[in-house]
């Protein structure tokens, strides 16, 4: 009964206090919070950025907090991030937490799972020659999704949420790019099927995406649980190896991954689950990133004019009319410094991943200012670049404000020098992580977002329904997962330019 529970809690509390007291010398300040075992879990889950800001004021830029039975050491000094992200994997491990999320959210358990083997196999499929193939396929699929429907109804003004529009276009085109299309050569019918099927994948995926923070924290209601189960089941069917086997123009990323799963003896059911996990890992961030970018442009006419001016210049120099261009070559993509700055600035304001590492052995963490702290085996290390460098007023004046040219030098090239404490920063924004585990899809993702923005600005009229609409607040439960999402969508209208 209750008294017993209280007794249990009391014992736990005493044990924790005891453990707290016997933290060893040289360890960061420890903050257990007031609830035994849970510690700061509730506050952390509700709004991690506010909580960590409060802790930073109290303890400085390194401290340890208790969160749901785990000791988490939080490091917020960007000058010291590099030692962490480049530390050897035998000391700070990236994968333990990823494996935990894999199981809890996506029900994936892989036989003989070796993250390093998997990564060695997959890495080349997102870079170099394969990157070019992905980028070209993405352009063609974006065109199918955005411009393919030439019916009368698709020609007039359409109303939609901007997040829905951006997320749906990028995920659908991204899905077709990685998982393959209906048929080759493409016909009007096969492209119509690509549009319908990818829309089905998006709508199903999005329902799971909305449940994700609760799934990760294990806080689903009974009704949510049912819903999550049904949605997962449906996604496993949509992405089953049997269905994928019939698709054309599959990426080498997909080919390599399926082959790897086969070779490690993964059952068909488990393969389908892994495919859904990968859909989220590869497609969960591009859409929200494009949403914020377009919203900042729509709310900042000067920025929009600067980007459009840059695109017009590019188009006037192009050898053929854009409507005939079946690819947007890397050379063209690489000559959009204004759009690059807009993208960097959007990501600075809205990318908030946790960079987490498991402490595998007791180790000393040297800080850039000369201090050194002991980390204990079994603890978790957490960097949160969203607070610093990205929102740090010492590095960025008016850090809350979108300034489209923040990442442009006066000569129009990319600005790369940012300072804190008088010292130049190596990591001044970290939407892609950094070090050994920096995002492998970074180049492909940047190309894709730029292609999407290019197509939208060149081919569409796009307007806020209410020009005075405020930029929505974040859904605060999503800190840590990557790109933030808005608390609610922003209505827009759009039409293909007549
Ligand atoms: C705007 C889009 C994206 C953002 C902001 C993003 C961000 C990130 C971040 C923060 C990490 C973890 C870094 C760490 O913990 O140190 C990561 C890892 C990764 N990302 Fe992305 N990502 C994006 C799109 C993509 C795409 C499109 C792909 C693939 C097609 C991809 C593939 C990967 C892979 C494979 C890893 C794991 C790297 C490893 O195992 O070391 N990402 N990404």
Short mmCIF file of C-alpha atoms and ligand atoms in Angstrom, two decimals, residues 85 94-95 119 126 178 253 281-283 285-286 289 347 351 353-357 430-434 436-442 444-445 449 483, ligand 1:
data_model
loop_
_atom_site.label_atom_id
_atom_site.label_comp_id
_atom_site.label_asym_id
_atom_site.label_seq_id
_atom_site.Cartn_x
_atom_site.Cartn_y
_atom_site.Cartn_z
CA UNK A 85 32.50 15.04 -30.33
CA UNK A 94 27.01 7.55 -29.51
CA UNK A 95 25.00 4.39 -30.06
CA UNK A 119 27.77 2.80 -40.73
CA UNK A 126 25.07 9.20 -49.13
CA UNK A 178 15.37 6.69 -51.21
CA UNK A 253 21.29 3.55 -49.83
CA UNK A 281 15.70 9.20 -39.25
CA UNK A 282 16.11 10.39 -42.84
CA UNK A 283 12.86 12.33 -43.37
CA UNK A 285 13.93 16.97 -40.21
CA UNK A 286 13.95 18.27 -43.79
CA UNK A 289 13.46 22.88 -41.66
CA UNK A 347 18.56 26.18 -38.62
CA UNK A 351 17.46 23.00 -34.77
CA UNK A 353 19.01 18.17 -31.16
CA UNK A 354 20.53 16.68 -28.03
CA UNK A 355 24.05 15.53 -28.70
CA UNK A 356 24.30 12.63 -26.24
CA UNK A 357 27.13 10.27 -25.45
CA UNK A 430 25.42 22.65 -34.79
CA UNK A 431 22.16 21.59 -36.48
CA UNK A 432 23.99 18.56 -37.92
CA UNK A 433 25.90 17.60 -34.80
CA UNK A 434 29.67 17.48 -35.19
CA UNK A 436 32.54 11.43 -35.50
CA UNK A 437 28.75 11.31 -35.62
CA UNK A 438 27.95 14.38 -37.66
CA UNK A 439 24.92 13.86 -39.88
CA UNK A 440 25.79 11.72 -42.91
CA UNK A 441 22.87 13.08 -44.89
CA UNK A 442 23.91 16.73 -44.46
CA UNK A 444 21.88 15.60 -49.47
CA UNK A 445 19.55 17.37 -47.02
CA UNK A 449 15.88 21.85 -49.07
CA UNK A 483 14.25 20.24 -35.81
C1 LIG B 1 17.48 19.02 -42.11
C2 LIG B 1 17.77 17.72 -42.15
C3 LIG B 1 18.64 16.98 -41.16
C4 LIG B 1 19.16 17.39 -39.94
C5 LIG B 1 18.98 18.74 -39.24
C6 LIG B 1 19.93 16.27 -39.42
C7 LIG B 1 20.60 16.27 -38.19
C8 LIG B 1 21.32 15.19 -37.67
C9 LIG B 1 21.91 15.15 -36.35
C10 LIG B 1 21.85 16.27 -35.30
C11 LIG B 1 22.53 13.94 -36.19
C12 LIG B 1 23.20 13.37 -34.94
C13 LIG B 1 24.56 13.94 -34.65
C14 LIG B 1 25.08 13.55 -33.28
O1 LIG B 1 24.35 13.04 -32.41
O2 LIG B 1 26.26 13.79 -33.04
C15 LIG B 1 22.32 13.22 -37.44
C16 LIG B 1 22.80 11.95 -37.68
C17 LIG B 1 22.59 11.25 -38.85
N1 LIG B 1 21.87 11.69 -39.95
FE1 LIG B 1 20.95 13.49 -40.18
N2 LIG B 1 19.88 15.24 -40.31
C18 LIG B 1 19.10 15.63 -41.39
C19 LIG B 1 18.80 14.88 -42.51
C20 LIG B 1 19.33 13.64 -42.80
C21 LIG B 1 19.08 12.91 -44.03
C22 LIG B 1 18.22 13.40 -45.19
C23 LIG B 1 19.77 11.73 -43.91
C24 LIG B 1 19.89 10.57 -44.89
C25 LIG B 1 19.38 10.49 -46.06
C26 LIG B 1 20.45 11.73 -42.62
C27 LIG B 1 21.26 10.70 -42.15
C28 LIG B 1 21.89 10.68 -40.90
C29 LIG B 1 22.66 9.55 -40.40
C30 LIG B 1 22.92 8.23 -41.13
C31 LIG B 1 23.12 9.90 -39.10
C32 LIG B 1 23.93 9.05 -38.14
C33 LIG B 1 25.40 9.34 -38.20
C34 LIG B 1 26.20 8.34 -37.38
O3 LIG B 1 25.76 7.20 -37.19
O4 LIG B 1 27.29 8.69 -36.94
N3 LIG B 1 20.16 12.90 -41.98
N4 LIG B 1 21.59 14.00 -38.31
#
